Amino acid sequence: MADSLTHSSDLSFTALPADAGQRLDAFLAGRAGALSRSRLKALILEGRVSRNGAPTQEPAESVVAGAVYEIELPPPVPALPQGQEIGLDVLYEDEALIVINKPAGMVVHPAPGNPDGTLVNALISHCGASLTGIGGETRPGIVHRLDKDTSGVMVAAKTELALTRLSSLFAGRAGLERAYRALCWGLPNPLAGDVEGDIGRDPRERKRMAVVARNGKYALTHYKVLQGFGLGAAMVSCRLATGRTHQIRVHMAHIGHPLVGDPVYLRRKPGAAKFVPEPARGLLLDFPRQALHAETLGFKHPMTGAMLRFDAPPPPDFMGLLDALLACA
């Protein structure tokens, strides 16, 4: 355990007999709560770790019982993105993470063409001093992303250790639940099933993803029709067994049921539209984004191990499509 905080930016630990012989970076990672082993290794190499007052710069150095190890923690520097006061729908927050319901139209991370007004800008402002520094910067740890025009539940880490553990969880997927609500053209047959197909860059158009025969990554989506509207459209639940770029959008288009409003994977007026009565048909054809919502996110808390599960209903524009279809039924 930590023996003392010498000041707000330093940590001090005394090695116990049971600690003797451990690698220094591993020993410190076991004691320094919110700091990952990779971050501690970097601090050691920077000369910010001392043993009995003398600097040590060897991450693999063996720990000496009774020695006092001190870590000088530099204050987090501001991240390149700056905080902006943007309202967030916060579903849960603690010292390690924050869960939000992202609105459609919000980009997750600053990028060319979207330098600000992003979720990261909003989180930097909202979380403030509770962001303890990830990689030495005051910024949130983005574990997974939703497309700009996909709404729904997302989690972001507030500490480096939480980011490391959540990233490992999302990569391994054990104990992870991700369910989406989608409105697609046509009625899938069968009404429930799996879409399995490697996803990679479309060889004919590099800005798109596609189910490919070579150089793709394995992808599996479980789908279930929640409500059909004749042969014209269907409300579908999609659960991800893998997490590939545009996975649901690509897989649903691959089986002939692209998402309503998808600007990338719906390239022409769908044949199923003729089975949708007006005025619902016009609303679906004119919908300005993919009708996709991240409805459920479940995962183990990176620090406590407790199972967490969050649900958020689709936004009003999405539900408006459903209401229009029900009115025509």
XYZ file of C-alpha atoms in Angstrom:
329
model
C 0.000 0.000 0.000
C 1.071 3.613 -0.353
C 2.985 4.786 2.715
C 2.631 8.478 2.106
C 1.963 11.287 -0.274
C 5.035 13.492 0.101
C 3.159 16.256 -1.735
C 0.314 16.415 -4.186
C 2.476 15.222 -7.097
C 4.685 12.571 -5.419
C 4.100 9.010 -4.260
C 6.258 7.094 -1.793
C 6.330 3.335 -1.128
C 8.423 1.151 1.186
C 9.203 -2.307 -0.204
C 8.233 -5.210 2.027
C 10.228 -8.473 2.295
C 7.631 -10.151 0.049
C 8.346 -7.533 -2.644
C 12.064 -8.318 -2.893
C 13.208 -9.435 -6.331
C 10.252 -8.079 -8.281
C 10.838 -5.924 -11.323
C 10.645 -2.283 -10.306
C 7.959 -1.347 -12.844
C 5.801 -4.335 -11.825
C 6.202 -3.532 -8.112
C 5.201 0.086 -8.605
C 2.245 -0.877 -10.817
C 0.962 -3.034 -7.971
C 1.198 -0.146 -5.533
C 0.394 2.967 -7.559
C -3.313 2.360 -8.129
C -4.294 4.479 -11.118
C -0.977 4.309 -13.030
C -0.431 1.616 -15.648
C 2.810 -0.334 -15.889
C 3.653 1.277 -19.233
C 3.207 4.754 -17.762
C 5.396 3.856 -14.771
C 8.078 2.470 -17.087
C 8.082 5.794 -18.934
C 8.414 7.696 -15.636
C 11.334 5.470 -14.607
C 13.112 6.089 -17.918
C 12.512 9.833 -17.477
C 14.359 9.711 -14.144
C 11.263 10.438 -12.075
C 11.650 7.399 -9.790
C 14.181 7.171 -6.959
C 15.316 4.514 -4.488
C 16.307 5.829 -1.075
C 16.653 9.271 -2.597
C 18.871 8.228 -5.542
C 17.401 8.221 -9.069
C 17.001 4.889 -10.810
C 16.256 4.515 -14.510
C 16.062 0.729 -14.878
C 12.477 -0.594 -15.139
C 13.774 -4.175 -14.765
C 15.771 -3.413 -11.616
C 15.089 -5.832 -8.745
C 13.241 -4.368 -5.794
C 15.158 -4.276 -2.498
C 13.253 -5.026 0.722
C 13.099 -2.020 3.035
C 14.006 0.454 0.306
C 11.883 3.560 -0.084
C 10.791 4.188 -3.670
C 9.456 7.594 -4.665
C 7.641 8.597 -7.851
C 7.662 12.207 -8.965
C 4.403 12.749 -10.817
C 4.518 15.716 -13.164
C 1.235 17.613 -13.379
C -0.827 16.510 -16.394
C -0.333 18.818 -19.332
C -3.397 20.035 -21.202
C -4.323 17.809 -24.110
C -4.357 19.310 -27.568
C -8.180 19.241 -27.623
C -9.573 21.935 -25.348
C -12.594 21.591 -23.122
C -15.875 23.001 -24.381
C -19.087 23.354 -22.411
C -21.348 21.021 -24.366
C -24.302 19.404 -22.639
C -23.949 15.679 -22.025
C -26.523 13.035 -21.139
C -24.539 11.322 -18.358
C -25.844 7.876 -17.421
C -23.158 7.094 -14.805
C -19.928 8.567 -13.512
C -17.353 7.758 -10.839
C -13.652 8.389 -10.299
C -12.628 5.833 -12.941
C -15.083 6.193 -15.821
C -18.048 7.984 -17.314
C -20.937 6.541 -19.329
C -22.887 8.836 -21.636
C -25.716 8.661 -24.146
C -24.107 10.208 -27.234
C -26.428 12.184 -29.506
C -26.474 11.605 -33.246
C -24.387 14.209 -35.059
C -21.600 14.370 -32.470
C -18.112 13.267 -33.540
C -16.262 11.323 -30.838
C -12.709 12.611 -31.328
C -11.261 15.730 -32.980
C -10.041 15.069 -36.506
C -9.510 17.008 -39.732
C -12.850 18.516 -40.628
C -14.077 18.230 -37.035
C -11.483 20.063 -34.894
C -13.849 20.813 -32.020
C -17.384 20.344 -30.765
C -16.602 16.657 -30.218
C -17.342 14.280 -27.380
C -13.724 14.554 -26.234
C -14.012 18.356 -25.990
C -17.211 17.950 -23.981
C -15.699 15.357 -21.641
C -12.602 17.452 -20.938
C -14.854 20.293 -19.836
C -17.327 18.144 -17.922
C -14.818 15.986 -16.039
C -12.363 18.785 -15.236
C -9.893 17.901 -12.472
C -11.259 14.357 -12.178
C -9.275 13.461 -15.321
C -6.102 12.303 -13.590
C -3.975 12.155 -16.709
C -3.718 9.515 -19.413
C -0.298 9.230 -20.975
C 0.627 12.432 -19.147
C -2.231 14.424 -20.671
C -5.478 15.682 -19.223
C -7.840 13.832 -21.527
C -10.463 11.089 -21.432
C -9.604 7.590 -22.582
C -11.781 6.637 -25.539
C -12.282 2.875 -25.330
C -14.658 2.434 -28.274
C -16.332 4.729 -30.757
C -19.678 5.302 -32.346
C -19.983 6.803 -35.806
C -20.870 10.493 -35.890
C -24.497 9.837 -36.826
C -24.984 6.811 -34.571
C -26.495 7.633 -31.196
C -26.294 5.709 -27.953
C -24.366 4.435 -24.966
C -20.591 4.909 -24.728
C -18.047 4.571 -21.921
C -14.840 6.604 -21.529
C -12.047 6.136 -18.997
C -10.923 8.894 -16.635
C -7.694 7.254 -15.442
C -4.896 5.467 -17.236
C -5.421 2.203 -15.398
C -9.149 2.232 -16.152
C -8.336 2.828 -19.834
C -5.881 -0.079 -19.903
C -8.338 -2.474 -18.302
C -11.358 -1.372 -20.321
C -9.361 -1.585 -23.558
C -8.381 -5.143 -22.663
C -11.998 -5.998 -21.892
C -13.264 -4.602 -25.195
C -10.498 -6.404 -27.092
C -11.231 -9.747 -25.432
C -15.009 -9.205 -25.301
C -15.522 -11.649 -22.386
C -18.241 -10.240 -20.169
C -19.040 -7.485 -22.673
C -22.574 -6.820 -23.909
C -23.284 -4.467 -26.817
C -26.757 -4.314 -28.343
C -28.022 -1.943 -31.033
C -31.444 -0.998 -32.354
C -31.615 -0.584 -36.135
C -34.293 0.094 -38.726
C -33.552 -1.696 -41.976
C -35.171 -1.895 -45.399
C -37.060 -5.103 -46.123
C -37.852 -8.031 -43.837
C -34.868 -10.270 -43.035
C -35.435 -13.988 -43.590
C -34.996 -15.799 -41.263
C -36.317 -13.413 -38.614
C -33.311 -14.153 -36.398
C -29.853 -15.325 -37.295
C -26.149 -14.620 -37.582
C -24.263 -12.637 -40.168
C -20.695 -13.885 -40.394
C -18.145 -12.400 -42.759
C -14.696 -10.855 -42.602
C -14.744 -7.065 -42.835
C -12.069 -4.984 -44.513
C -11.641 -2.037 -46.850
C -13.800 -2.222 -49.936
C -11.288 -2.889 -52.749
C -13.391 -0.775 -55.129
C -13.852 2.190 -52.767
C -11.344 2.577 -49.950
C -13.537 4.891 -47.880
C -16.075 2.107 -47.432
C -15.875 -1.162 -45.551
C -17.143 -4.426 -47.011
C -17.358 -8.164 -46.444
C -14.174 -9.326 -48.143
C -12.569 -12.633 -49.060
C -9.021 -11.533 -48.209
C -7.256 -9.163 -45.801
C -10.328 -8.694 -43.606
C -10.972 -9.226 -39.904
C -13.386 -11.816 -38.622
C -16.793 -10.340 -37.757
C -19.995 -11.837 -36.357
C -23.321 -10.090 -35.774
C -26.381 -11.665 -34.157
C -29.641 -10.116 -35.340
C -33.299 -10.515 -34.395
C -36.348 -8.867 -35.943
C -38.257 -7.074 -33.185
C -41.080 -5.860 -35.428
C -41.713 -6.198 -39.123
C -43.683 -3.754 -41.257
C -44.822 -5.977 -44.076
C -42.043 -6.508 -46.604
C -40.993 -2.860 -46.480
C -38.987 -2.398 -43.294
C -38.120 -3.982 -39.966
C -36.975 -2.934 -36.519
C -34.007 -5.154 -35.682
C -31.899 -5.822 -32.592
C -28.226 -6.434 -33.399
C -25.739 -7.814 -30.898
C -22.030 -7.652 -31.615
C -19.831 -10.686 -31.083
C -16.935 -8.697 -32.569
C -16.328 -4.994 -32.937
C -15.322 -3.978 -36.465
C -15.645 -0.606 -38.174
C -19.230 -0.092 -39.424
C -19.926 -3.761 -38.595
C -23.725 -3.647 -38.330
C -24.068 -1.325 -41.301
C -21.838 -3.547 -43.460
C -23.379 -6.850 -42.376
C -26.985 -5.725 -42.812
C -26.216 -4.320 -46.261
C -24.405 -7.562 -47.099
C -27.555 -9.631 -46.503
C -29.642 -7.228 -48.568
C -31.167 -5.184 -45.753
C -29.255 -1.893 -45.525
C -30.121 0.507 -42.742
C -32.617 3.261 -43.422
C -30.825 6.543 -44.122
C -27.330 5.040 -44.382
C -25.355 7.499 -46.548
C -22.541 5.041 -47.259
C -24.056 1.587 -47.663
C -27.439 2.537 -49.155
C -26.509 3.865 -52.572
C -29.863 3.857 -54.372
C -33.565 3.780 -53.633
C -34.247 0.364 -52.086
C -36.737 -1.915 -53.814
C -38.432 -2.580 -50.471
C -39.574 1.054 -50.350
C -42.536 0.240 -52.603
C -43.995 -1.856 -49.784
C -44.023 1.086 -47.339
C -47.145 3.293 -47.561
C -46.973 7.054 -47.598
C -46.286 9.208 -45.647
C -43.936 6.775 -43.880
C -42.146 5.949 -47.156
C -41.112 9.565 -47.688
C -39.926 9.928 -44.096
C -37.752 6.813 -44.369
C -36.306 7.796 -47.740
C -35.496 11.298 -46.488
C -34.034 10.267 -43.125
C -30.669 12.095 -43.026
C -28.585 9.532 -41.143
C -28.288 5.805 -40.557
C -31.123 4.609 -38.295
C -28.816 2.984 -35.761
C -28.739 3.399 -31.988
C -26.413 1.799 -29.400
C -29.141 0.768 -26.982
C -27.316 -1.362 -24.391
C -23.784 -1.514 -23.017
C -22.779 -3.958 -20.290
C -19.285 -4.530 -18.917
C -17.266 -5.243 -15.779
C -16.152 -2.174 -13.858
C -12.369 -1.927 -14.469
C -11.594 -1.253 -10.795
C -14.240 -3.097 -8.760
C -15.132 -5.947 -11.098
C -18.839 -5.283 -10.567
C -21.075 -5.871 -13.573
C -22.588 -2.670 -14.975
C -25.348 -2.424 -17.573
C -26.764 0.703 -19.172
C -29.698 1.207 -21.506
C -30.808 4.282 -23.431
C -33.910 4.526 -25.657
C -33.537 5.661 -29.273
C -33.751 9.436 -29.808
C -36.928 11.199 -30.982
C -36.012 11.319 -34.687
C -35.473 7.555 -34.712
C -38.696 6.891 -32.798
C -40.530 9.202 -35.199
C -39.842 6.693 -37.983
C -41.275 3.894 -35.896
C -44.385 5.953 -35.085
C -44.910 6.712 -38.792
C -44.644 3.016 -39.687
C -47.049 2.021 -36.918
C -49.536 4.643 -38.104
C -49.530 3.028 -41.552
C -49.999 -0.487 -40.243
